[in-house]
Coordinates of C-alpha atoms and ligand atoms in Angstrom, one line a residue:
X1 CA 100.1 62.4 92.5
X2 CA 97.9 63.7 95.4
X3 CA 98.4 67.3 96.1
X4 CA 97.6 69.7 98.9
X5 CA 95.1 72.8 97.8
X6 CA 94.9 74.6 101.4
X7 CA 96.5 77.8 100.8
X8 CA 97.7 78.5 104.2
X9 CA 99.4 75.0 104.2
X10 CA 100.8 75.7 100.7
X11 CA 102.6 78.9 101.8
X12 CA 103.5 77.7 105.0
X13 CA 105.9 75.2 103.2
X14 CA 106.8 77.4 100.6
X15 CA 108.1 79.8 103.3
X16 CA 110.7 77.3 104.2
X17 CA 112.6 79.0 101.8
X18 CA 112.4 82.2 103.6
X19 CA 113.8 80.8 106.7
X20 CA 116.7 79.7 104.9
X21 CA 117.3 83.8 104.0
X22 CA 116.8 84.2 108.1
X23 CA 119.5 81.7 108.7
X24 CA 121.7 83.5 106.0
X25 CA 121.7 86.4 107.5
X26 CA 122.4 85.7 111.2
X27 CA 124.6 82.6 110.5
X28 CA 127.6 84.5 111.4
X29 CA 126.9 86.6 114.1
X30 CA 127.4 84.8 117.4
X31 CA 130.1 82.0 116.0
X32 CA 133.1 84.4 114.6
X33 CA 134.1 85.3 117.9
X34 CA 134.9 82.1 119.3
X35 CA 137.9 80.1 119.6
X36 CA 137.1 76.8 117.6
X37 CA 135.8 79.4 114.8
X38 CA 138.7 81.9 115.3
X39 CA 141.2 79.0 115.7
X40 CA 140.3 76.5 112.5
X41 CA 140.1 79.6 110.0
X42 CA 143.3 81.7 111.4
X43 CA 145.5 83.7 109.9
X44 CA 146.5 86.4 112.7
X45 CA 148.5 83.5 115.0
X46 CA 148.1 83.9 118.5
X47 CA 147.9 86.3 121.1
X48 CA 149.5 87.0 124.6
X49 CA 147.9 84.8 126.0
X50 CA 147.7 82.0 123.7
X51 CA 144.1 82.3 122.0
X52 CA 143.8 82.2 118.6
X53 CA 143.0 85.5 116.3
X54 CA 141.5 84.4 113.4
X55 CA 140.9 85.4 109.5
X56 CA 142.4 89.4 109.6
X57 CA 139.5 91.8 108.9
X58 CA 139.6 91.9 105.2
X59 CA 139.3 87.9 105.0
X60 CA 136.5 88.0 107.8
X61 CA 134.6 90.5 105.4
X62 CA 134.9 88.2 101.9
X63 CA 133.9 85.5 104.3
X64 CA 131.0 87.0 105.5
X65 CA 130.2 88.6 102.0
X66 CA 130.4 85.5 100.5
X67 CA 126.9 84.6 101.1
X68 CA 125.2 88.1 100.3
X69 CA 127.1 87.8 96.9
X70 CA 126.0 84.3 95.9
X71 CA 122.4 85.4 96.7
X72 CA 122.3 88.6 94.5
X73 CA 123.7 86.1 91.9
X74 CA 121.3 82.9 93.1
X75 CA 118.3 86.0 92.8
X76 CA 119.4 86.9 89.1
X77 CA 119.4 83.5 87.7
X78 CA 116.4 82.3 89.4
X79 CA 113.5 84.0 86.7
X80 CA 115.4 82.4 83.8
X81 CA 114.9 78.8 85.8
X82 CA 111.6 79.7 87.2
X83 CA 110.3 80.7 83.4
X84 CA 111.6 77.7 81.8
X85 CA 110.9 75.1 84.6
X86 CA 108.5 76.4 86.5
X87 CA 108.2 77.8 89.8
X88 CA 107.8 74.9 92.3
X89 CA 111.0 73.2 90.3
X90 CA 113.1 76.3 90.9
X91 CA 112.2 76.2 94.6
X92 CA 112.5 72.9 94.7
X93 CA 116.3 73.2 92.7
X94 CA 117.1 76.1 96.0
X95 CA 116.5 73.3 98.7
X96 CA 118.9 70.8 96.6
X97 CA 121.7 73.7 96.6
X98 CA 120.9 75.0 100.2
X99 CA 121.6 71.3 101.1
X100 CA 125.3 71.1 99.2
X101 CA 126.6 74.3 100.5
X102 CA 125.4 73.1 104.5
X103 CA 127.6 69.9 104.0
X104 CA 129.9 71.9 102.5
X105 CA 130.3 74.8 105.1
X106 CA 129.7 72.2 107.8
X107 CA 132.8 70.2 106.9
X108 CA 135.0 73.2 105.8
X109 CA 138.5 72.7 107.0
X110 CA 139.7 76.0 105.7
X111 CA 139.4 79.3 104.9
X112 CA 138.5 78.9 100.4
X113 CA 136.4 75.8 101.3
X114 CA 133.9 78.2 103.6
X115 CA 133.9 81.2 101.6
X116 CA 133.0 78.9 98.7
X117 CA 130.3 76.7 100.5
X118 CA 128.9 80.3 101.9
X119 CA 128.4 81.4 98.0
X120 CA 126.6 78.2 97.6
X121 CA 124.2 78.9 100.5
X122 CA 124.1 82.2 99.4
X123 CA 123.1 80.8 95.6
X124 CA 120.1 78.7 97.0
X125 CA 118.7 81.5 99.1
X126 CA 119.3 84.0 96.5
X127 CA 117.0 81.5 94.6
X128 CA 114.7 80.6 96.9
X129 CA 113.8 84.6 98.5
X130 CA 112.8 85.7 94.6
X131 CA 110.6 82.8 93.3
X132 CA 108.7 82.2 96.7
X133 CA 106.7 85.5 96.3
X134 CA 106.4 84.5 92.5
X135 CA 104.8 81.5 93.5
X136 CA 102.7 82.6 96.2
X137 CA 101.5 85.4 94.2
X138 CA 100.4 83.4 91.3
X139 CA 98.8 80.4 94.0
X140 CA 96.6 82.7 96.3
X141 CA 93.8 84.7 96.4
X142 CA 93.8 88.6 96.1
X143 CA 92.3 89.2 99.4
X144 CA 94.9 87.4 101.3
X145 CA 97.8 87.4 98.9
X146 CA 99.8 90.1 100.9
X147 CA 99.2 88.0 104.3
X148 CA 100.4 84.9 102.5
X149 CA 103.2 86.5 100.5
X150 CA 103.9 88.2 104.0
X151 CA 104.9 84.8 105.4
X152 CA 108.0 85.0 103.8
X153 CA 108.6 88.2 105.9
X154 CA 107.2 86.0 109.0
X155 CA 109.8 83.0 108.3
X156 CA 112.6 85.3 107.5
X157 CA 112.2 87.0 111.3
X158 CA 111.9 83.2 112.7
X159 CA 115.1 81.9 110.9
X160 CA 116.8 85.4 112.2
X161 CA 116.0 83.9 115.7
X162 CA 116.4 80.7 116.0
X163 CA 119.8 80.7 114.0
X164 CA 121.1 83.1 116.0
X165 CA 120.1 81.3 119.1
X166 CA 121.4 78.1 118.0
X167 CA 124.8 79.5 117.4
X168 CA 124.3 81.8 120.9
X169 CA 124.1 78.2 122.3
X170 CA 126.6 76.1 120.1
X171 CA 129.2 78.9 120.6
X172 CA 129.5 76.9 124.7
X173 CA 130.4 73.5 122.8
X174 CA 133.9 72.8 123.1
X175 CA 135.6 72.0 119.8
X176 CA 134.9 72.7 116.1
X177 CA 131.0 71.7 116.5
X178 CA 130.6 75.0 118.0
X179 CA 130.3 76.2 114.6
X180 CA 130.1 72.7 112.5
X181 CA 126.9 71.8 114.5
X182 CA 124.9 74.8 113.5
X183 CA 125.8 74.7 109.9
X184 CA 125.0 71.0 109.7
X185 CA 121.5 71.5 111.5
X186 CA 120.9 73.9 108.7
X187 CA 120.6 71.5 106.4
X188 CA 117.0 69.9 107.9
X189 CA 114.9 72.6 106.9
X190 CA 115.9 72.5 103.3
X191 CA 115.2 69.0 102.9
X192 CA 111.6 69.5 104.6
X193 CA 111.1 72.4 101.6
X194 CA 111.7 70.0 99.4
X195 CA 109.6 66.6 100.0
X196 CA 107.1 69.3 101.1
X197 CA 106.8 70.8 97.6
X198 CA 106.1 67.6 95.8
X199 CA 103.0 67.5 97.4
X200 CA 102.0 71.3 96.2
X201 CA 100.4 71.7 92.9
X202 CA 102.5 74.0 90.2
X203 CA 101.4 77.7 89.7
X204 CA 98.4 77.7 87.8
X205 CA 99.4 80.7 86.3
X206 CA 103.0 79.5 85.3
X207 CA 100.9 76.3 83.8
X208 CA 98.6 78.0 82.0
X209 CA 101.9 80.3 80.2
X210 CA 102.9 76.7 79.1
X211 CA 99.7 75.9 77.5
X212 CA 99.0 73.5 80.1
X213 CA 95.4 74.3 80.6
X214 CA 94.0 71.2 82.0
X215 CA 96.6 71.2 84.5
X216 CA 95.8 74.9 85.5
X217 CA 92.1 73.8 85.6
X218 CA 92.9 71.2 87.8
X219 CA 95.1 73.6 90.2
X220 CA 92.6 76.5 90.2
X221 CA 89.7 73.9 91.0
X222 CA 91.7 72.6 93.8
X223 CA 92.9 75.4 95.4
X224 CA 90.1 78.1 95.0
X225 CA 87.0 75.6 93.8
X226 CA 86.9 73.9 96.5
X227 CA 86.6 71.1 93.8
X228 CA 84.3 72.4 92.1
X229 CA 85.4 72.9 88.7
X230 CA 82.9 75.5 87.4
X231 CA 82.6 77.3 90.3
X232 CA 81.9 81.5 89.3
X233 CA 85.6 82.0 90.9
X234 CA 87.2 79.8 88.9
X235 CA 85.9 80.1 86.1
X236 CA 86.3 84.1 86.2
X237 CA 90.0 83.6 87.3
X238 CA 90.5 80.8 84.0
X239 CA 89.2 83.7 81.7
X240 CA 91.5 86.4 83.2
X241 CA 94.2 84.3 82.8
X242 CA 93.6 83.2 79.2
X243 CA 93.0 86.4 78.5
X244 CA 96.6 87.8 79.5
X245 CA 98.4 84.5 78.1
X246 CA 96.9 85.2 74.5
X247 CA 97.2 89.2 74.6
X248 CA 100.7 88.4 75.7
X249 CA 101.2 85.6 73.2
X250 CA 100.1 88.4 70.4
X251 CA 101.4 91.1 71.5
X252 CA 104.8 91.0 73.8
X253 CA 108.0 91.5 73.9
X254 CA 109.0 88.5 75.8
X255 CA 112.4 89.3 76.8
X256 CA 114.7 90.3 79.7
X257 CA 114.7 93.7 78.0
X258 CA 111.4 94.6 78.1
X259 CA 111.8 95.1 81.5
X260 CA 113.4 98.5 80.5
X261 CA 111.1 99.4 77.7
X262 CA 109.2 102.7 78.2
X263 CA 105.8 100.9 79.1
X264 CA 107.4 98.6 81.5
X265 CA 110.2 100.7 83.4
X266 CA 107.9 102.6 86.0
X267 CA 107.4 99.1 87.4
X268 CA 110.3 97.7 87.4
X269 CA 112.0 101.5 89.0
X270 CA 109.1 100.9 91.4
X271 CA 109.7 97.5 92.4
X272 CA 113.7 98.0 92.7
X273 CA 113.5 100.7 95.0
X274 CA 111.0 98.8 96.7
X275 CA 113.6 96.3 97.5
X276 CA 116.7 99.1 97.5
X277 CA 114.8 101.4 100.2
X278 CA 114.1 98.4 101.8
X279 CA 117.8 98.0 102.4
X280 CA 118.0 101.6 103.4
X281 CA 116.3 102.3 105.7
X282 CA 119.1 101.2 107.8
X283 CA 117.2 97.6 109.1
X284 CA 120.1 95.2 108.9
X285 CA 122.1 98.0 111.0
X286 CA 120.1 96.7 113.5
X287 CA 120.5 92.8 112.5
X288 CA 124.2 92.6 111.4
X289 CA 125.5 94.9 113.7
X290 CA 123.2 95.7 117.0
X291 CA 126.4 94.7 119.5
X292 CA 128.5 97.3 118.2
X293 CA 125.1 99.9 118.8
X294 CA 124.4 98.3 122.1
X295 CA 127.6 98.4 122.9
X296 CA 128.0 101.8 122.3
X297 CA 124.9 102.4 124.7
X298 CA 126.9 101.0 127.3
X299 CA 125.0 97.1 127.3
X300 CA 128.5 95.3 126.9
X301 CA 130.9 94.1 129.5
X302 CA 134.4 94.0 129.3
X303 CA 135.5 89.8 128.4
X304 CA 131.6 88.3 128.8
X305 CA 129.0 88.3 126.0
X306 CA 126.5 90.1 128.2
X307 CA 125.6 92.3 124.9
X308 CA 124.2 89.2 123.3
X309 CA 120.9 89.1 125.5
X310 CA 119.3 92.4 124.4
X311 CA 120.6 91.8 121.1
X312 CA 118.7 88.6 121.1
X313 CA 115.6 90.9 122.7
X314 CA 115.5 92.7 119.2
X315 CA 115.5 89.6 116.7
X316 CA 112.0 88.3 119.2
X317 CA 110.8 91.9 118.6
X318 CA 110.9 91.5 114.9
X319 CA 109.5 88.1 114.6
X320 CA 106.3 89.7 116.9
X321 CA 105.7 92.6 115.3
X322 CA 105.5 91.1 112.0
X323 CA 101.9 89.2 113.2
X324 CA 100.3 92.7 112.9
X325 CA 100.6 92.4 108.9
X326 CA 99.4 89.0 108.6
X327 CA 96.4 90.1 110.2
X328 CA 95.7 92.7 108.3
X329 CA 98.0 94.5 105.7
X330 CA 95.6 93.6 102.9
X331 CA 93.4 96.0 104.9
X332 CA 95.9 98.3 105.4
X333 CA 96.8 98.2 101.7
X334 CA 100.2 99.0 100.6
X335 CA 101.0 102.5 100.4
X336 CA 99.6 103.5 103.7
X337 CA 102.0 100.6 105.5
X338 CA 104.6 102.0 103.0
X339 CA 103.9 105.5 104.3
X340 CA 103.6 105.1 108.1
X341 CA 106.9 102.9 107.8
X342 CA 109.5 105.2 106.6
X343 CA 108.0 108.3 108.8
X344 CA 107.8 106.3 111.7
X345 CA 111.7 104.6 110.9
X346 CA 112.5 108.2 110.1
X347 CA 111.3 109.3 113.5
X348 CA 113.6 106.9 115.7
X349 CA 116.4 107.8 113.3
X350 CA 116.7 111.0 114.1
X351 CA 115.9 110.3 118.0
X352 CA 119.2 107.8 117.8
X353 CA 120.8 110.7 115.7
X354 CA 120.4 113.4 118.0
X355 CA 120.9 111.4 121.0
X356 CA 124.7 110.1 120.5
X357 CA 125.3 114.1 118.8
X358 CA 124.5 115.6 122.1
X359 CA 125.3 113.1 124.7
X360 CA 128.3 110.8 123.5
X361 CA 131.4 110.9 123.6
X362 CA 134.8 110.0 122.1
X363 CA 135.3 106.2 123.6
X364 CA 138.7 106.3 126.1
X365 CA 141.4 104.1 124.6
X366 CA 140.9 100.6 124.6
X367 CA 137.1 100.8 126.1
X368 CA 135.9 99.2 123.1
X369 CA 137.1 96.9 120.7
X370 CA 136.0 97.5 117.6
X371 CA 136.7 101.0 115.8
X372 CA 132.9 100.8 114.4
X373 CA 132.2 101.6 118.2
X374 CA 133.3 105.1 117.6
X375 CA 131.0 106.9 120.4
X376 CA 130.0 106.3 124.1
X377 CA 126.6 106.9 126.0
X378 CA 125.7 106.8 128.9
X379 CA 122.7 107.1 131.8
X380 CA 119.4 107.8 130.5
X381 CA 120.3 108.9 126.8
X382 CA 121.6 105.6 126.8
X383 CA 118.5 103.7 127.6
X384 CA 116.7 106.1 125.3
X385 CA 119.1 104.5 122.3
X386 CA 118.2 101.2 123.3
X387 CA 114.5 102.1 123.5
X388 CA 114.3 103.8 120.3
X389 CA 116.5 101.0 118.4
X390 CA 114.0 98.3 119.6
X391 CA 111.0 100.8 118.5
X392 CA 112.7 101.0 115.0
X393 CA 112.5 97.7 114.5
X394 CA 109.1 97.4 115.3
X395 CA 108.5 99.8 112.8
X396 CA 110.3 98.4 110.1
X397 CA 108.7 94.5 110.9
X398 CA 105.1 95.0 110.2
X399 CA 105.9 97.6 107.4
X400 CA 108.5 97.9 105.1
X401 CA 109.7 94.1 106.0
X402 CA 106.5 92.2 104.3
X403 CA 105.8 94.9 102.2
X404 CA 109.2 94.3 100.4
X405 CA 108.5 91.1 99.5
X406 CA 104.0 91.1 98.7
X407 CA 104.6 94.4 96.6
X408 CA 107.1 93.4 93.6
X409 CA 105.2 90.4 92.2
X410 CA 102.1 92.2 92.1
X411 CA 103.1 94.9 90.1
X412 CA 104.6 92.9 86.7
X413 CA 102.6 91.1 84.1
X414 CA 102.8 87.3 84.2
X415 CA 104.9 86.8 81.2
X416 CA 107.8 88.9 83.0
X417 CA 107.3 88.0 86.5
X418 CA 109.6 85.3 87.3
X419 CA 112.0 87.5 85.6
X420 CA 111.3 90.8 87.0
X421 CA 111.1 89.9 90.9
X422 CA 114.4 88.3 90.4
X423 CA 115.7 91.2 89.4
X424 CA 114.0 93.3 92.7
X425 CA 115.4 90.8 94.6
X426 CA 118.8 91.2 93.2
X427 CA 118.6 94.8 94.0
X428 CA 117.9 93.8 97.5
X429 CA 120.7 91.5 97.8
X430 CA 123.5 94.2 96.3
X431 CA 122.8 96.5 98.9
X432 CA 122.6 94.0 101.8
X433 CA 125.9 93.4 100.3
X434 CA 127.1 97.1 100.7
X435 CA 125.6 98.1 103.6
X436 CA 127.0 94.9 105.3
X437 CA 130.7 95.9 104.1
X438 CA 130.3 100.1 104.6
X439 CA 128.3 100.2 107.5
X440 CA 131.1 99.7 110.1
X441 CA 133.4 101.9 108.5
X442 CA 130.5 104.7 108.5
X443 CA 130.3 104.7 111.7
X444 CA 134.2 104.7 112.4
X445 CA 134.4 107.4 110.6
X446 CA 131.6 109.5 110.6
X447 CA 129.7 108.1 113.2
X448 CA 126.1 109.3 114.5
X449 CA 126.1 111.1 110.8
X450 CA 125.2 107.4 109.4
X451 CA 121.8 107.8 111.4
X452 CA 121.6 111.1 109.3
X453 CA 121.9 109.7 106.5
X454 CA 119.8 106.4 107.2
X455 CA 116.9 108.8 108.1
X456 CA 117.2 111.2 105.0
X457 CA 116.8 107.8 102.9
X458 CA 113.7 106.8 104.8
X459 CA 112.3 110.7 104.1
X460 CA 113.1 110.1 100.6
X461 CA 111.1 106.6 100.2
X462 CA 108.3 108.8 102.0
X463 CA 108.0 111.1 99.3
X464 CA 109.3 108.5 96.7
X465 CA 106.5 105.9 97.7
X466 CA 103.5 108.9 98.2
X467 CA 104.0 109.5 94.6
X468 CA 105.2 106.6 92.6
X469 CA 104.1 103.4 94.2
X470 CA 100.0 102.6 93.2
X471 CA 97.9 100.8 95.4
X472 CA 97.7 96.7 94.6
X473 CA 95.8 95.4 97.4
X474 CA 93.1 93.2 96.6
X475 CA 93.3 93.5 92.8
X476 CA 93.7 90.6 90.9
X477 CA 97.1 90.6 89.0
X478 CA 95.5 91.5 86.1
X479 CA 93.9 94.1 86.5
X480 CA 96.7 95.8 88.4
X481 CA 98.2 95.4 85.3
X482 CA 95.3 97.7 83.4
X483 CA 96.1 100.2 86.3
X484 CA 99.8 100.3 84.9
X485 CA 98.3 100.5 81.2
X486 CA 95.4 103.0 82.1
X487 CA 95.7 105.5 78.9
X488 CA 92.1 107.6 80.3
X489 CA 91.9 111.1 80.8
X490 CA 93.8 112.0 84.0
X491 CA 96.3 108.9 83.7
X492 CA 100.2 109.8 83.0
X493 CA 101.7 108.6 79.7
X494 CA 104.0 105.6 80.3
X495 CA 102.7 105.4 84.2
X496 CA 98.9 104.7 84.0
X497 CA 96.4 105.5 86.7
X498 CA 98.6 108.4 89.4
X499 CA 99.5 106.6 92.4
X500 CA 98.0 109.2 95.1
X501 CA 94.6 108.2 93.1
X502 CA 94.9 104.5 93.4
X503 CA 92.4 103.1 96.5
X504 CA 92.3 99.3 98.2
X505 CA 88.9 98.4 96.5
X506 CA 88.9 95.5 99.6
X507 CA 85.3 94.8 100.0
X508 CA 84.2 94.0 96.1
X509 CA 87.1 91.7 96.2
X510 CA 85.8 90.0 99.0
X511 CA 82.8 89.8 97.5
X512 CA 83.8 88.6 94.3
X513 CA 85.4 85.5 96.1
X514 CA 82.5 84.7 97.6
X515 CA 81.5 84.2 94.2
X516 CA 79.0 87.0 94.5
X517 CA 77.8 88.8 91.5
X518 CA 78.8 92.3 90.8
X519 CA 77.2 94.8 89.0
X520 CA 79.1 96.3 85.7
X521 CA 79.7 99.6 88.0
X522 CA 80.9 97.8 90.9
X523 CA 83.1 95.9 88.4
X524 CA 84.5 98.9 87.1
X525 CA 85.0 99.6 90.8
X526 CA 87.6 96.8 91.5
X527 CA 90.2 99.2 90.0
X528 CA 87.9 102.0 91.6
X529 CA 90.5 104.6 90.0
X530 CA 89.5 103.6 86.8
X531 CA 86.6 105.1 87.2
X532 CA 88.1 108.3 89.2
X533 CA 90.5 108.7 86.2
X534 CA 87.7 108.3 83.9
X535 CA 85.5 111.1 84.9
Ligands
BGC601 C1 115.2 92.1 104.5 C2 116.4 91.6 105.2 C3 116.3 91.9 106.7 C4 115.1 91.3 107.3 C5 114.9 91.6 108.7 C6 114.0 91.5 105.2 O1 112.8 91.9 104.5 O2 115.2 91.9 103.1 O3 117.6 92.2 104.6 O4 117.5 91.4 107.4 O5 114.0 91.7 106.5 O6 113.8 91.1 109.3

């Protein structure tokens, strides 16, 4: 079968599965307020005057759970499938699932028939948002893996947007396709993710675990030969690789538990919190429940959806300021982005903290609807809110959001990382669950304190991050690896190489692809802290 070996093209369709995650998580927000919605799935009866109430608040919550919980499980399963069958066939399996849980969502006539079609959604992305960095880790170059991996981020912030839109506009239809449309429409993308992958070549990586070594031969040629089977590159990269598979073949532990075995649980502590502080730093605040924050600064008016515009402003925000990483976060590196990220989320948080302390008030009785709107601004401390809530999520786009996903593949060993950025990913999913359920009762009952607290969790990733989390840009996977395993002088038992040592070697690895030769110092250079912990 002929398959496609441009990179860019190869993670462009992988990604597909990252907009599926962006639909997941703003699939909600502009439909369960309307009448068709409120009126097939209700519960409450009616009101004074006539229009329908809906699921009550507990129901509305499982409802909107649903899909959160069937991704944390989706995530957990996925490394088992993606070890066994490969990661193209596990992606490939998300799309087919993503597919049955739109018809099923689509066509739900009540109330169990949603919440279960929502967990199947929820299964396919959970699937789908762990083994795409797997695959596009083990597919690109190291130079431009964290631009490529950061596509996921990229698709993510588009499927955000245009779901939301979609529903915005769906919610004027008269009739159940207000929400049946969107749902349905879904279902396109999926099915593009999946006649797209047949034509992408298996990771070569994955391939070569399975002793299929022509195969991985024929992928490596393909993608970074440029057909040319014995081309310095690929041969160098077939080496590494063959190394790795038959140290691992002799020596590992190939388990789930390994994960949790003193050589191997620095990574996999780094990589969850990398997904947990992700989570915490208060992001999806802003994405699940910016109407309730807007309308609190005073944006809403009484019986229209005028709140839903700068909401929408905020969602384009995040899909722009995540272009700055493409470009250049393999420059950047990761601990810098890491580091600038939660001061500068930090920063705004304690702005929005400070600002509804001093200047907002108790809401009068019946001014707002929901109790999550527990506080009132208004005049220019209000527009100061609104400024620094769209300024946070510029932060948080070019930062912690690609980051999130480019980081935890890179820092596990082939044999466990299927398995391992499942579990991240997991970790990501169970507190988009929480925050999602807690974060309106937070701020009913303790309200500008849940900035406080948002903003002492970014100033402990800060510190967390500065002296934990290693450098990985522009190493090959392998030898980030040795960086975990460093036992020189100067390294920490059980932790390798110190992680305020570690440097973004970005030039030799440049050079190397350009198939230039290195000197055995530069070599030892690559991993440049090798070198520093050495002496
Ligand atoms: C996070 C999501 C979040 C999104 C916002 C992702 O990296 O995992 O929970 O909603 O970024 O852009």
């Amino acid at each position: 079968m002929w398959k496609i070996g441009n990179i860019y093209f190869i993670a462009a369709v992988a990604v597909i599965g990252g907009a599926l995650f962006g639909f997941d998580i703003s699939s909600m927000s502009a439909i369960i307020s309307t009448q068709p919605y409120l009126c097939q799935f209700n519960q409450r009866g009616h009101d004074e005057n006539g229009l329908c109430l809906g699921p009550t608040d507990d129901v509305q919550g499982g409802i909107t759970a649903a899909m959160p919980g069937g991704s944390w499980l989706g995530a957990l399963v996925s490394g088992i499938v993606s070890d066994a069958f490969g990661r193209k066939t596990s992606i490939q399996l998300g799309a087919i699932i993503w597919i049955i849980g739109s018809v099923v969502v689509c066509a739900s006539v009540n109330i169990p028939m949603l919440a279960i079609g929502r967990v199947i959604n929820g299964f396919s992305v959970g699937i789908c948002s762990a083994q795409v960095p797997v695959y596009i880790s083990e597919i690109s170059p190291p130079s431009k893996r964290g631009r490529l991996i950061g596509f996921q981020q990229w698709a993510i912030t588009w499927g955000i947007l245009i779901m939301f839109f979609i529903c915005y506009g769906s919610s004027f239809i008269p009739g159940t396709a207000a929400f049946r449309l969107p749902w349905g429409l879904q279902a396109v993308p999926a099915g593009l993710l999946f006649l797209g992958l047949v034509f992408l070549p298996e990771s070569p990586r994955w391939l070569a675990k399975k002793d299929r070594w022509e195969q991985a031969v024929e992928v490596l040629t393909l993608i970074h030969g440029k057909g040319d089977p014995n081309s310095p590159w690929v041969i160098r990269e077939l080496s590494e690789i063959r190394e790795v598979v038959e140290f691992e073949r002799a020596n590992a532990d190939v388990s789930y538990f390994e994960l949790f075995t003193p050589g191997m649980i620095n990574r996999t502590q780094v990589g969850v919190f990398t997904q947990i502080w992700s989570q915490l730093t208060g992001m999806n605040v802003m994405m699940y429940y910016i109407t309730y924050v807007f309308t609190m600064a005073g944006l809403s008016e009484p019986g229209t959806n005028a709140v839903l515009l700068p909401s929408g402003i905020q969602f384009v925000i995040n899909v722009v300021m995540t272009v700055p990483a493409l470009l250049w976060m393999d420059r950047w590196g990761r601990r810098p982005t890491l580091l600038v990220g939660a001061f500068l989320m930090c920063f705004w948080l304690c702005i929005n903290a400070s600002l509804f302390a001093v200047y907002g008030r108790a809401p009068y009785p019946g001014e707002f609807t929901s109790t999550a709107e527990s506080m009132a601004v208004e005049g220019p401390p209000a527009k100061a809110i609104i400024a620094a809530t769209y300024l946070f999520v510029a932060s948080f786009a070019p930062t912690w959001g690609p980051v999130s996903w480019t980081y935890p593949p890179e820092l596990f060993p082939l044999r466990l990382r299927g398995k391992a950025v499942a579990l991240c990913t997991s970790a990501n999913w169970a507190f988009n669950f929480a925050l999602a359920y807690f974060v309106p009762a937070a701020f009913a009952n303790i309200t500008w304190r849940v900035y406080v607290i948002f903003a002492t969790f970014c100033a402990a990733m800060f510190l967390h991050v500065f002296f934990m989390f290693p450098e990985t840009a522009n190493k090959p996977l392998e030898e980030i690896e040795e960086m975990f395993d460093d036992t020189k002088p100067g390294s920490i038992k059980y932790i390798g190489t110190p992680a305020w040592k570690t440097k973004n070697t970005r030039n030799l690895a440049l050079r190397q692809e350009r198939n230039e030769t290195l000197s055995a110092e530069e070599k030892m250079g690559v991993s440049g802290e090798h070198k520093e912990s050495a002496a």
